[in-house]
GROMACS .gro file of C-alpha atoms in nm:
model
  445
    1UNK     CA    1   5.517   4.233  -5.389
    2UNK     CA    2   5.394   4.413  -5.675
    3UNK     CA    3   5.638   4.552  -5.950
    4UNK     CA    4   5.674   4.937  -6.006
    5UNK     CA    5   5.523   4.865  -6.316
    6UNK     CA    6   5.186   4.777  -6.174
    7UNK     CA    7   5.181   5.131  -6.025
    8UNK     CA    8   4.924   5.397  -6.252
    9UNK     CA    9   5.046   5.749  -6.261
   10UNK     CA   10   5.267   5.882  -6.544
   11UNK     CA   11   5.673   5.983  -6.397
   12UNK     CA   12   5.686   5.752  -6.084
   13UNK     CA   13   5.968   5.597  -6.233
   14UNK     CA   14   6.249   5.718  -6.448
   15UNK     CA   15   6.553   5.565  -6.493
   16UNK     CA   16   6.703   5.840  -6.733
   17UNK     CA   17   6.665   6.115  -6.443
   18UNK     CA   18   7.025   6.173  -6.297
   19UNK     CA   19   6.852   6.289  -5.967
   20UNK     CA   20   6.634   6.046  -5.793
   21UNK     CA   21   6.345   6.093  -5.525
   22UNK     CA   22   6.056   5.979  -5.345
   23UNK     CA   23   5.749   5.973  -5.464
   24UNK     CA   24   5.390   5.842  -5.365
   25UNK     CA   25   5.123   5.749  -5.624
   26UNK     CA   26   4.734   5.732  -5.540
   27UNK     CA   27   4.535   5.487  -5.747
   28UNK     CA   28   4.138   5.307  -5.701
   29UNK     CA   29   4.112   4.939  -5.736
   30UNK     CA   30   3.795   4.947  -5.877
   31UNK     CA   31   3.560   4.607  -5.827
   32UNK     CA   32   3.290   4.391  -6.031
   33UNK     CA   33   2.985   4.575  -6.104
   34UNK     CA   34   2.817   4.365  -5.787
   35UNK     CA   35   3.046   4.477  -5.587
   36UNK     CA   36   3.041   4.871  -5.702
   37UNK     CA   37   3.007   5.066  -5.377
   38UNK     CA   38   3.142   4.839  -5.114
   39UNK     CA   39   3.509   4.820  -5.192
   40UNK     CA   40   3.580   5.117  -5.401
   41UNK     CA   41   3.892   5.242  -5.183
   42UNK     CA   42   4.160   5.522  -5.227
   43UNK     CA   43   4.498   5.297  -5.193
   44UNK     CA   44   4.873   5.454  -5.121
   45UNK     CA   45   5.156   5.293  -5.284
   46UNK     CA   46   5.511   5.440  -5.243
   47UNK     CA   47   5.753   5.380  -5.437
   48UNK     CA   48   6.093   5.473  -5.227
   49UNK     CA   49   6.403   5.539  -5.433
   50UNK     CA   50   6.804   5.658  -5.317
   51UNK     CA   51   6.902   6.012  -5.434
   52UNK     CA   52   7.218   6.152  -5.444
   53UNK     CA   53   7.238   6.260  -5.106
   54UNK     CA   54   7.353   5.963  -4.825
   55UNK     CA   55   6.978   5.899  -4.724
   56UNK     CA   56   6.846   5.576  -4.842
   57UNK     CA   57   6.495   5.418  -4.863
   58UNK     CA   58   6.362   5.069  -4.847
   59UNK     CA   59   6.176   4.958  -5.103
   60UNK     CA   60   6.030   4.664  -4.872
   61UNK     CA   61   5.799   4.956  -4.709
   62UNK     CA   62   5.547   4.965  -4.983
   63UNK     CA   63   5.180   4.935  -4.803
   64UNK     CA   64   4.976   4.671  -4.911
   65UNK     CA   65   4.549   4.674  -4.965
   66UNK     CA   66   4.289   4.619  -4.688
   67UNK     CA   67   4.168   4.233  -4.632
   68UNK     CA   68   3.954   4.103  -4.409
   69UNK     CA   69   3.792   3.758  -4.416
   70UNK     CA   70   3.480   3.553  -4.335
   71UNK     CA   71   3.489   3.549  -3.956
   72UNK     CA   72   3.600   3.932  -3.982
   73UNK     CA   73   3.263   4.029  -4.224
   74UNK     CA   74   3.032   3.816  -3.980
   75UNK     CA   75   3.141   4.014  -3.667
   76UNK     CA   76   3.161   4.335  -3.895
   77UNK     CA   77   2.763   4.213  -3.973
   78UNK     CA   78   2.668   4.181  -3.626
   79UNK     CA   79   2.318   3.986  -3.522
   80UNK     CA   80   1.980   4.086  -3.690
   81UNK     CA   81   1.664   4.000  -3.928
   82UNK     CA   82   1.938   3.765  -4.162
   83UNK     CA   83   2.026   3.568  -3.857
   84UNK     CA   84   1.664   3.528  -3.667
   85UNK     CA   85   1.540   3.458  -4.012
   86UNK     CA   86   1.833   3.206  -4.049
   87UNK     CA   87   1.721   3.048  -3.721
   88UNK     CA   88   1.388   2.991  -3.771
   89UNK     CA   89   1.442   2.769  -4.092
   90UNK     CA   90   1.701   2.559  -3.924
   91UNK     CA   91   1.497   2.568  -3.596
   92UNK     CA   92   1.205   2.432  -3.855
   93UNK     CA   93   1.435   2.152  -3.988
   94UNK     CA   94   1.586   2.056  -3.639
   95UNK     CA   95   1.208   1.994  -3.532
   96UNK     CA   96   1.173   1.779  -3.793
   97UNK     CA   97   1.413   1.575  -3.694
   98UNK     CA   98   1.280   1.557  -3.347
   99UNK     CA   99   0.952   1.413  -3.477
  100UNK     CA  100   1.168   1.099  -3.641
  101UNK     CA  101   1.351   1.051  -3.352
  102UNK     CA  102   1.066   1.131  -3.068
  103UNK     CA  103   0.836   0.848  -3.334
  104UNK     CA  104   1.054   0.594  -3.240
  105UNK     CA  105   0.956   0.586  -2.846
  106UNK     CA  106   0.567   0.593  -2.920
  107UNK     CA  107   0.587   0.359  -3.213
  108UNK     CA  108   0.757   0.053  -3.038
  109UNK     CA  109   0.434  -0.069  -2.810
  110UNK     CA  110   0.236  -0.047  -3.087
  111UNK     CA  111   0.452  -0.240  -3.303
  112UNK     CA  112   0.539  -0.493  -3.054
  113UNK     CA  113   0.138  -0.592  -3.032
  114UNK     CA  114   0.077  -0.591  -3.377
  115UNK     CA  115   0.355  -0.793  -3.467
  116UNK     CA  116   0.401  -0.969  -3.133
  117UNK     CA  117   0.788  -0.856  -3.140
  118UNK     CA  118   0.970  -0.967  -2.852
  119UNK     CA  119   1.244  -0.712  -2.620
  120UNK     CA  120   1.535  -0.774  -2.913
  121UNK     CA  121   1.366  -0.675  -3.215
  122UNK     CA  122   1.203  -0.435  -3.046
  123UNK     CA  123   1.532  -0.267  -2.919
  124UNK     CA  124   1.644  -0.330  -3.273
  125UNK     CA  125   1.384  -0.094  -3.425
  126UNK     CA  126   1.573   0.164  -3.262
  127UNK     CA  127   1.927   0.043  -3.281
  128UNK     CA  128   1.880   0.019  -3.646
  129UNK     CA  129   1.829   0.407  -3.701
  130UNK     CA  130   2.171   0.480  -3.542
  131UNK     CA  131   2.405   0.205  -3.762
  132UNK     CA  132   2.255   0.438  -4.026
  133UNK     CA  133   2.353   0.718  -3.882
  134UNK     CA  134   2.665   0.574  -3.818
  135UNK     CA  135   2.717   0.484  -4.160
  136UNK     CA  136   2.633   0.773  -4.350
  137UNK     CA  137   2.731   1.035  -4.071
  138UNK     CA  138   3.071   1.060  -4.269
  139UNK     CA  139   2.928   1.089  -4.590
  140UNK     CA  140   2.719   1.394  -4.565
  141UNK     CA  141   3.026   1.541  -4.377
  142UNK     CA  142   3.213   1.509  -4.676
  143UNK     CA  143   2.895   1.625  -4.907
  144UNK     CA  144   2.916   1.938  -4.681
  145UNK     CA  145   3.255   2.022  -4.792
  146UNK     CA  146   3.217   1.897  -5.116
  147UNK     CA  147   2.891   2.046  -5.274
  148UNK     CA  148   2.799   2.290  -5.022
  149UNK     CA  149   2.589   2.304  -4.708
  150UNK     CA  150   2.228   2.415  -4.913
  151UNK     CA  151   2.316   2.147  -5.148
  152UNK     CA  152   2.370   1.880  -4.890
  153UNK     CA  153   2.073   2.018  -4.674
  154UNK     CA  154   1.834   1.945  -4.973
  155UNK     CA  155   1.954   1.556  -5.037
  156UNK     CA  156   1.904   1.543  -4.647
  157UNK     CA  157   1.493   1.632  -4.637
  158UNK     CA  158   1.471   1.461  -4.931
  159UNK     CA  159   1.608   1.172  -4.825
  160UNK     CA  160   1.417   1.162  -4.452
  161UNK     CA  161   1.103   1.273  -4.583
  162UNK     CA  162   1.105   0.960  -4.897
  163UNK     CA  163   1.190   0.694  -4.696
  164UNK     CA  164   0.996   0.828  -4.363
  165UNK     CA  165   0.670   0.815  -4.553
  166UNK     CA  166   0.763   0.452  -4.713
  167UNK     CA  167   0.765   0.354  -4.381
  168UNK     CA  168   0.357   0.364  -4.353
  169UNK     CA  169   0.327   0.123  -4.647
  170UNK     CA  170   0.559  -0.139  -4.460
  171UNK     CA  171   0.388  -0.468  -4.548
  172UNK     CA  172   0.626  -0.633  -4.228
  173UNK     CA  173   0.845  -0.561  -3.913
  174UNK     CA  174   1.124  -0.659  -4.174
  175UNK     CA  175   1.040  -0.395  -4.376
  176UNK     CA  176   1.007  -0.131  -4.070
  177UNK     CA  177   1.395  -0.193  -3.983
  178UNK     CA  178   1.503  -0.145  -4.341
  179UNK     CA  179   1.310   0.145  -4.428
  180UNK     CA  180   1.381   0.345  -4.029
  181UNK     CA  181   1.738   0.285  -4.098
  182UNK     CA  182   1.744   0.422  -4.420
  183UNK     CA  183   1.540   0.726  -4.254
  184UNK     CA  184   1.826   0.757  -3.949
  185UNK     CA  185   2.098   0.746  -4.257
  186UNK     CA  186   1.976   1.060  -4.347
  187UNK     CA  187   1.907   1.221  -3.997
  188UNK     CA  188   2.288   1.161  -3.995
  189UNK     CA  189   2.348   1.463  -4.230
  190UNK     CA  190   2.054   1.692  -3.991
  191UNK     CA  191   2.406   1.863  -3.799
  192UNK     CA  192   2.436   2.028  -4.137
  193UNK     CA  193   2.174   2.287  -4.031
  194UNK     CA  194   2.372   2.339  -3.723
  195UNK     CA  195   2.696   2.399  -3.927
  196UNK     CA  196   2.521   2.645  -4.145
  197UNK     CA  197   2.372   2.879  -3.877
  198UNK     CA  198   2.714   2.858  -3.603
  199UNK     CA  199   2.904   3.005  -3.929
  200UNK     CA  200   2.683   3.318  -3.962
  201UNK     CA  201   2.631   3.365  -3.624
  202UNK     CA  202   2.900   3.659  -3.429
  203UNK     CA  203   3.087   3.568  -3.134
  204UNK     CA  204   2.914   3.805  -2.907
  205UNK     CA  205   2.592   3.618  -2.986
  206UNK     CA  206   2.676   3.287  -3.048
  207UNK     CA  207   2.626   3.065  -2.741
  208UNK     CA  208   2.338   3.234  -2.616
  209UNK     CA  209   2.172   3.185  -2.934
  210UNK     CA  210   2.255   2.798  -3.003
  211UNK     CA  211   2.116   2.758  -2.619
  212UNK     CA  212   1.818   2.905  -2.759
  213UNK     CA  213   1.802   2.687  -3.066
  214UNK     CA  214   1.768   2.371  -2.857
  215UNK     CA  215   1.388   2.487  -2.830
  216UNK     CA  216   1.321   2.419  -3.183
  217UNK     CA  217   1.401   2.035  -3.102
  218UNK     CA  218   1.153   2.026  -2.754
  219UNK     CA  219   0.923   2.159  -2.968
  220UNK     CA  220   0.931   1.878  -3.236
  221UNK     CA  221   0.932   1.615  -2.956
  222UNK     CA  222   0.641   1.784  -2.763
  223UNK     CA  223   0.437   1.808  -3.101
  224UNK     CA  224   0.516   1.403  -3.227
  225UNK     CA  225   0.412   1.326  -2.846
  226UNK     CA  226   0.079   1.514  -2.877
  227UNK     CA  227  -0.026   1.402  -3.246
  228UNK     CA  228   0.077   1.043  -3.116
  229UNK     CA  229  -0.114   1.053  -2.834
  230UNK     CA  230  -0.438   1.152  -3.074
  231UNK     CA  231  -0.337   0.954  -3.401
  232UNK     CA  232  -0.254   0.592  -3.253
  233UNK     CA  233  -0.532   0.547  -3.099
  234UNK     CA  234  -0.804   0.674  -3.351
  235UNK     CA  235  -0.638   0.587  -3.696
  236UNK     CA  236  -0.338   0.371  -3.582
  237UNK     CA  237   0.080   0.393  -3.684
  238UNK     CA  238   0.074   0.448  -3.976
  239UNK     CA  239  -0.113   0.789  -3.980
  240UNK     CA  240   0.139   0.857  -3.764
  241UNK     CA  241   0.427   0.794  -3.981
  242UNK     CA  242   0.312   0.969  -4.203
  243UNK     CA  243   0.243   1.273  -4.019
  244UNK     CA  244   0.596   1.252  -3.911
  245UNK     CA  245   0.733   1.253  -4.210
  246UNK     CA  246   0.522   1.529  -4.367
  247UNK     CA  247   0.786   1.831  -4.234
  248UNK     CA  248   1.041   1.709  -4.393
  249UNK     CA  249   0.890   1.790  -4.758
  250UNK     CA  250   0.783   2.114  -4.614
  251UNK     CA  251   1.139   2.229  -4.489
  252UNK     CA  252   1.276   2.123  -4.862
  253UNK     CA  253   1.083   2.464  -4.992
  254UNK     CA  254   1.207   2.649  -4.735
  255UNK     CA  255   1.608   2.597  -4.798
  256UNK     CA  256   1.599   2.769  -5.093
  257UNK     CA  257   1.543   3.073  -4.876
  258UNK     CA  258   1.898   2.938  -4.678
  259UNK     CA  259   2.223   3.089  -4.798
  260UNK     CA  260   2.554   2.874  -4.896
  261UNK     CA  261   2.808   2.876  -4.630
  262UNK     CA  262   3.046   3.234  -4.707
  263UNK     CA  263   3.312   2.968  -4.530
  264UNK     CA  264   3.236   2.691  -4.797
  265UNK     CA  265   3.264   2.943  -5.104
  266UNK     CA  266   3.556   3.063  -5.021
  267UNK     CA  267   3.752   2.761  -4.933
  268UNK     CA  268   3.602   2.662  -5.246
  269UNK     CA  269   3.752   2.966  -5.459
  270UNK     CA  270   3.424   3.126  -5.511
  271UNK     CA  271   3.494   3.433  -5.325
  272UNK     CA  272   3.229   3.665  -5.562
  273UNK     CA  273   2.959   3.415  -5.440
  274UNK     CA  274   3.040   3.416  -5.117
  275UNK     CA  275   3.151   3.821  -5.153
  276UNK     CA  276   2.738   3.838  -5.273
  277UNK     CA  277   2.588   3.672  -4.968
  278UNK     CA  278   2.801   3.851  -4.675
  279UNK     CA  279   2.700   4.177  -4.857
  280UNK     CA  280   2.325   4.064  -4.889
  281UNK     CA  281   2.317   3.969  -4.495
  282UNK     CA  282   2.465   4.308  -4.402
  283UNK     CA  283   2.187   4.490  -4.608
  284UNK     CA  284   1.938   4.312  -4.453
  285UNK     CA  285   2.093   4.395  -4.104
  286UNK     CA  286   2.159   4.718  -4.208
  287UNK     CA  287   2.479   4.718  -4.176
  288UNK     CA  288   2.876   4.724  -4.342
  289UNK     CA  289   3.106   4.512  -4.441
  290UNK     CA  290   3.461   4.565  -4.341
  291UNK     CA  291   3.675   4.763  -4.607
  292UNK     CA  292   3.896   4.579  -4.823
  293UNK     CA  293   3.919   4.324  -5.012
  294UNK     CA  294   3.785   3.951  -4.900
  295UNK     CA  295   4.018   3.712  -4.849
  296UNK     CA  296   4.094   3.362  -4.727
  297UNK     CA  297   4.141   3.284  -4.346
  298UNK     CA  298   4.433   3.034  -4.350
  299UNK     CA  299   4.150   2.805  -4.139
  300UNK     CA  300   3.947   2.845  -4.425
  301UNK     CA  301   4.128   2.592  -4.626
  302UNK     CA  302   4.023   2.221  -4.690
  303UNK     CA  303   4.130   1.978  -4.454
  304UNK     CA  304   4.156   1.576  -4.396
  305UNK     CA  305   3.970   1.368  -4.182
  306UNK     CA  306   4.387   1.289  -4.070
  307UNK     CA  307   4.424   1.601  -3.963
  308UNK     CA  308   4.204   1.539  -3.688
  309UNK     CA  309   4.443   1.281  -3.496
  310UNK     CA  310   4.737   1.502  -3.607
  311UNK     CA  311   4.933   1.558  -3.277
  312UNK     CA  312   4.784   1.927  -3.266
  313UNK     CA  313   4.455   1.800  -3.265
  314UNK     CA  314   4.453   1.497  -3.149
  315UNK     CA  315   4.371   1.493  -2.772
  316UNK     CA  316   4.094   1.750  -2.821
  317UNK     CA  317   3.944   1.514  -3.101
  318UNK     CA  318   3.976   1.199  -2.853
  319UNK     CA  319   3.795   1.448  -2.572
  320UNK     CA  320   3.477   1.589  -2.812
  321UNK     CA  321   3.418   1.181  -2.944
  322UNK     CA  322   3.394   1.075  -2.584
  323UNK     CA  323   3.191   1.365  -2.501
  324UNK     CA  324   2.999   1.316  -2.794
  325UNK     CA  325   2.932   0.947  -2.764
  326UNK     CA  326   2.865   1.009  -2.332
  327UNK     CA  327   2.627   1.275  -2.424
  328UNK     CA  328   2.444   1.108  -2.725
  329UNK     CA  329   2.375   0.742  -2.530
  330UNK     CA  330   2.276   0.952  -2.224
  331UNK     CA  331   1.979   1.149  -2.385
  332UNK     CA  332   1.883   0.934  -2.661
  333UNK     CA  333   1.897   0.623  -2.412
  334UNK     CA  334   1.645   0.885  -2.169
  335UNK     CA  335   1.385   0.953  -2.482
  336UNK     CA  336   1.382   0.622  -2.650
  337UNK     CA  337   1.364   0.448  -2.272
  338UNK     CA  338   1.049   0.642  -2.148
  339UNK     CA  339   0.779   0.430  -2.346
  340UNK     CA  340   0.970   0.119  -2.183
  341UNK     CA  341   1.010   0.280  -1.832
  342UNK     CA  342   0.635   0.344  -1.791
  343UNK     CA  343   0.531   0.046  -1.903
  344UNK     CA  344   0.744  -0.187  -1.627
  345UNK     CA  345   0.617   0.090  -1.404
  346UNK     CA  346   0.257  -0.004  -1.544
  347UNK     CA  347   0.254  -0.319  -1.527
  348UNK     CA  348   0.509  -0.396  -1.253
  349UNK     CA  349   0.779  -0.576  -1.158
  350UNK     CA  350   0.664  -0.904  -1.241
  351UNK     CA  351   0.676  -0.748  -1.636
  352UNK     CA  352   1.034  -0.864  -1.654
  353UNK     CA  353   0.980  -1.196  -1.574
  354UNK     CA  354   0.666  -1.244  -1.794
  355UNK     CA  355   0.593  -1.339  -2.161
  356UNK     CA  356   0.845  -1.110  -2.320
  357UNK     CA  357   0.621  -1.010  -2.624
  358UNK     CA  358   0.351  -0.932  -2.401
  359UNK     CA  359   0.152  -0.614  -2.506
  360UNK     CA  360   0.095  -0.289  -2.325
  361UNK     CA  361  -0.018  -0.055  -2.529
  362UNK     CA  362   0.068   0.323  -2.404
  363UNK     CA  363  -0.219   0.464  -2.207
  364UNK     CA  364  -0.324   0.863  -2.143
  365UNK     CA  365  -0.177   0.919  -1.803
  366UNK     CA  366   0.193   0.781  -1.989
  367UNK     CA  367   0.128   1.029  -2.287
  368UNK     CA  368   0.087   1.276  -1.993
  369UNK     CA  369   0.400   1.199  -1.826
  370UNK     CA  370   0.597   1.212  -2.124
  371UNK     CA  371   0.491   1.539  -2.254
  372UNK     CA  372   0.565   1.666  -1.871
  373UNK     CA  373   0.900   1.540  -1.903
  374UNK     CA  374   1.006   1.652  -2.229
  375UNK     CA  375   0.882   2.040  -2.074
  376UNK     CA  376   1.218   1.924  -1.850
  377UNK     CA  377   1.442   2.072  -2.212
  378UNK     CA  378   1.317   2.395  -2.148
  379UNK     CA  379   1.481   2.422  -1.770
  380UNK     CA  380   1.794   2.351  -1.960
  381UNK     CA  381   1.691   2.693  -2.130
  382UNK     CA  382   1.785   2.939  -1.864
  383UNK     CA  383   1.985   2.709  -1.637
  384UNK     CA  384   2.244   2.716  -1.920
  385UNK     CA  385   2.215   3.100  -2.012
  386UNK     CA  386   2.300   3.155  -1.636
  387UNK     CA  387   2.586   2.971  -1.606
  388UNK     CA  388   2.729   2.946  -1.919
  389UNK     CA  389   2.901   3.307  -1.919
  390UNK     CA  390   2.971   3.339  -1.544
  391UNK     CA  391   3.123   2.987  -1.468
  392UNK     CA  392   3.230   2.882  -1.815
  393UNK     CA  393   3.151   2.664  -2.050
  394UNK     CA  394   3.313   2.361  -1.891
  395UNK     CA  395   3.220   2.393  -1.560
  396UNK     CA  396   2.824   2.486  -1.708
  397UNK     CA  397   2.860   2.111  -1.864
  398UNK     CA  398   2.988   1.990  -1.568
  399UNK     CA  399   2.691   2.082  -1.408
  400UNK     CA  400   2.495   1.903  -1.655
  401UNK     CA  401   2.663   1.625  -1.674
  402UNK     CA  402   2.617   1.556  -1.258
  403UNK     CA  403   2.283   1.676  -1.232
  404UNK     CA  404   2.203   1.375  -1.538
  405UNK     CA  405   2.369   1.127  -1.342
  406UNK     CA  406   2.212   1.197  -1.019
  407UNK     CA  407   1.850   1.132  -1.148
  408UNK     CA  408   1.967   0.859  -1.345
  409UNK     CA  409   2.023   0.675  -1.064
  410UNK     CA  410   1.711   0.765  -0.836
  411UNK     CA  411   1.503   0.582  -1.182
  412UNK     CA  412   1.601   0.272  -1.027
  413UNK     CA  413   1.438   0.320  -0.726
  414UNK     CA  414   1.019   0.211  -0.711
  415UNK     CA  415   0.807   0.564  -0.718
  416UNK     CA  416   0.464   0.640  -0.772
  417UNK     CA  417   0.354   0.768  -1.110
  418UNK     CA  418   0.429   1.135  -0.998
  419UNK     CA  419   0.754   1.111  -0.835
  420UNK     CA  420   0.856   0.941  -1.149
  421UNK     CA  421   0.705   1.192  -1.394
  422UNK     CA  422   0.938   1.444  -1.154
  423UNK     CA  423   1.262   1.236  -1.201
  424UNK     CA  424   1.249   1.229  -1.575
  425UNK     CA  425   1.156   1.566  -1.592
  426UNK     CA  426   1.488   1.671  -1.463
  427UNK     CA  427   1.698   1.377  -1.640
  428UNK     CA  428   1.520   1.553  -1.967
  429UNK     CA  429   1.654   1.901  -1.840
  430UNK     CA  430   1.966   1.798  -1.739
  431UNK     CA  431   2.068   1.580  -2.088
  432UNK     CA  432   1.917   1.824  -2.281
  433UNK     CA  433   2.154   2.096  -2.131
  434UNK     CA  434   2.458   1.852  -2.139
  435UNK     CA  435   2.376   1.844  -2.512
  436UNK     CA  436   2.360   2.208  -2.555
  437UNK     CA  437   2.719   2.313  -2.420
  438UNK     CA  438   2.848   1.994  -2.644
  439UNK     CA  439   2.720   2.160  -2.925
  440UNK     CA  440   2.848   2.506  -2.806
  441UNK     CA  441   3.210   2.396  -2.677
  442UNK     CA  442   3.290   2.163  -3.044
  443UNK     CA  443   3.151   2.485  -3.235
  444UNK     CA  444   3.361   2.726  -3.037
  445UNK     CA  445   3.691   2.473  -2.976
   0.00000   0.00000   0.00000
C-alpha cells in the first residue's frame, strides 16, 4: 500500500493539527509519451484519519488504480482487420508446411525407382522427418519462451526453406534422409504460428476461427499434389523440391509484418512493448483498450516443463499427449499411406508378395484420387462449426474420432478405384476434423 507521502495535494496530512478529519485527494498518473491518451485517468485516494469524536476510519480502505491484463485487452480488442490480417500470414506459413509434409507421399515412388529402395528405406524417408521433429520439437518450445514467438518464427522458415532446397542437390538416398530430417527438425517449431494467432484471438471468436484456419493447410496439400502431378513427370523430383521449398523464403518477408506475442512481453517484463502492440491492434480494429494500467496475469508467468506432471496438471497433460500422439499417427499415417495404398490397389494383391523394390511410378487417375481425397479436409470445415458449439467440444471430437475409425477399417476391404477414392475422402475429413478440435481443446484447456 502506498504511503501518505506518495499522495500530491498540499494539507492532506498534518500532524500538528489538534483536530483531525477525512479527507480525499484527486491526482493523474500521467504515462510515457506512447502511451499519452490511453491511460491518462482521474484516480481517488483517501486518506481516512480518527478525529476527536468516537468515529473511527480504516486506513486499509484506500482504493487502488485500474489493471487489466493481456487476455482482458484482447477481449476489450474484439475480432477485426489485425486478426484476419494475422490469419492470413500464419495461414501462408501453415501451407507451407503442408507442401513439406504433402512432398513426402508423392516423392517416395519416384525415389524408390530411381534408387531401387526397397519398403524399409522407403518407410524410412518418412520416419526420418518425425525423429526430427521429435528432437527439436522441445527446442523451439523453449526458443518460443525464450526469444519470442517472431524471433523463433524466423529461425523456423529459415531453417525449412535452407535445408528443403538442399534437398534437390542430394547426390544419394543417404543424403535425402539427412537433409528431410533436418527439414522435419524445423517443421517441429511450425506450431509456433499457431501459438501466435490463438493468443490474439477473443474467446467469442476463437474456435470458429482456428476451424477455419485448418483450410490454409488443405490448401498447401491440394497445391504440392497439383504441381507434383505436373512437375514429376515433365522435369522430375527435384523441380519439385525445390518448388516446395520456395514458400518458405517467401513467408520469412512476411513475419516482419507479425507482431511479438503481448503474452511473451509481458512475462518477459517488457510491458511498454507489449503495452505498444495491444494499442496498435485496437487502432487498427478501431477500437479501446481497457482503462488502467497493464498488468501481469498470474498465468502469465514463466513456467517449467515440471510443472506439467505437477499433480494439478498432470492427468490433463497424460490425456492431450495421448490425444496428441492418437491424432498425429492417425492423419499423418492417412496422407503419407495414400501413394502406397493406390499403388497395391494398382498393381494388386500379388504386389506384396513380389520384388519388394519393384517400381510403380504414380499415374494420373492416382493424382486424381488424391486431390479428391484431400477435398475430404474441407467437410471437416462445417461438420465441426456445427457441432462444435451445440454438442461440445468433446463430444464434436468424439465424433471425429469414430467416424476416422470406421473408414479406416472399410480400407481393408478390396474396392474399385471409386469406392476407394470415396473411403479416403471421408478418412481425410474425418482426421482432419479430429485434428482441428485437438488443436482447439489444448488451446482452450
Amino acid at each position: 500500500m502506498e504511503s501518505l507521502a506518495d499522495f500530491t495535494g498540499g494539507g492532506l496530512f498534518n500532524s500538528n493539527s489538534s483536530k483531525h478529519c477525512r479527507k480525499t485527494v484527486k491526482y493523474t498518473k500521467l504515462m510515457s509519451s506512447h502511451d499519452e491518451g490511453l491511460y491518462d485517468e482521474s484516480l481517488e485516494k483517501v486518506a481516512l484519519m480518527d478525529d476527536d469524536s468516537d468515529d473511527n476510519y480504516n486506513t486499509s480502505d484506500i482504493e487502488s488504480e485500474n489493471v487489466f491484463t493481456v487476455e482482458e485487452a484482447v477481449e476489450s480488442i474484439g475480432f477485426g482487420f489485425f486478426q484476419i490480417r494475422l490469419y492470413i500470414i500464419c495461414g501462408l506459413f501453415t501451407a507451407a508446411d503442408a507442401l513439406e509434409m504433402m512432398l513426402l507421399a508423392v516423392l517416395s515412388p519416384v525415389l524408390r525407382c530411381e534408387w531401387q529402395l526397397d519398403h524399409f528405406r522407403v518407410a524410412f524417408l518418412t520416419t526420418v522427418v518425425f525423429i526430427g521433429m521429435c528432437i527439436m520439437a522441445p527446442v523451439w518450445g523453449l526458443m518460443g519462451d525464450k526469444y519470442g514467438r517472431q524471433t523463433t518464427l524466423y529461425m523456423v522458415t529459415t531453417w525449412i526453406g535452407y535445408f528443403g532446397l538442399l534437398t534437390t542437390f542430394s547426390p544419394s538416398f543417404m543424403w535425402v534422409l539427412i537433409l528431410r530430417g533436418l527439414v522435419g527438425a524445423g517443421l517441429a517449431g511450425s506450431p509456433q504460428s499457431f501459438a501466435l494467432l490463438t493468443e490474439f484471438l477473443p474467446s467469442k471468436s476463437r474456435a470458429k476461427m482456428l476451424q477455419i484456419g485448418g483450410i490454409t493447410w488443405a490448401m498447401g496439400t491440394l497445391f504440392e499434389i497439383s504441381i507434383a502431378s505436373l512437375v514429376i513427370p515433365t522435369l522430375g523430383w527435384r523441380w519439385l523440391v525445390a518448388f516446395s521449398a520456395m514458400p518458405s523464403f517467401l513467408i520469412c518477408v512476411l513475419i516482419k509484418l507479425l507482431p511479438e506475442s503481448a503474452r511473451y512481453l509481458v512475462a518477459a517484463g517488457e510491458k511498454d512493448r507489449a503495452l505498444h502492440i495491444l494499442q496498435k491492434a485496437a487502432k487498427i480494429n478501431k477500437s479501446s483498450l481497457p482503462k488502467g494500467r497493464l498488468t501481469v496475469a498470474h498465468s502469465a508467468s514463466r513456467g517449467n516443463v515440471s510443472d506439467l506432471l505437477s499433480p494439478e496438471y498432470r492427468r490433463t497433460s497424460l490425456q492431450m499427449w495421448l490425444m496428441w500422439f492418437a491424432t498425429a499417427f492417425s492423419y499423418y499415417g492417412m496422407v503419407l499411406a495414400s501413394a502406397e495404398i493406390l499403388q497395391i490397389h494398382n498393381s494388386g494383391e500379388e504386389s506384396r508378395n513380389a520384388d519388394s523394390c519393384k517400381c510403380n511410378l504414380l499415374k494420373s487417375d492416382d493424382y486424381i484420387t488424391m486431390l479428391v481425397s484431400t477435398f475430404g479436409e474441407f467437410l471437416a470445415l462445417p461438420l465441426n462449426l456445427l457441432l462444435i458449439d451445440r454438442i461440445g467440444r468433446r463430444y464434436t471430437g468424439a465424433v471425429n474420432s469414430c467416424g476416422m475409425a470406421i473408414f479406416f477399417l472399410l480400407l481393408q476391404l478390396q474396392m474399385p478405384q471409386s469406392l476407394l477414392t470415396i473411403i479416403m475422402f471421408m478418412v481425410r475429413g474425418f482426421s482432419q476434423g479430429l485434428f482441428n478440435f485437438v488443436y482447439i481443446y489444448t488451446a482452450e484447456d
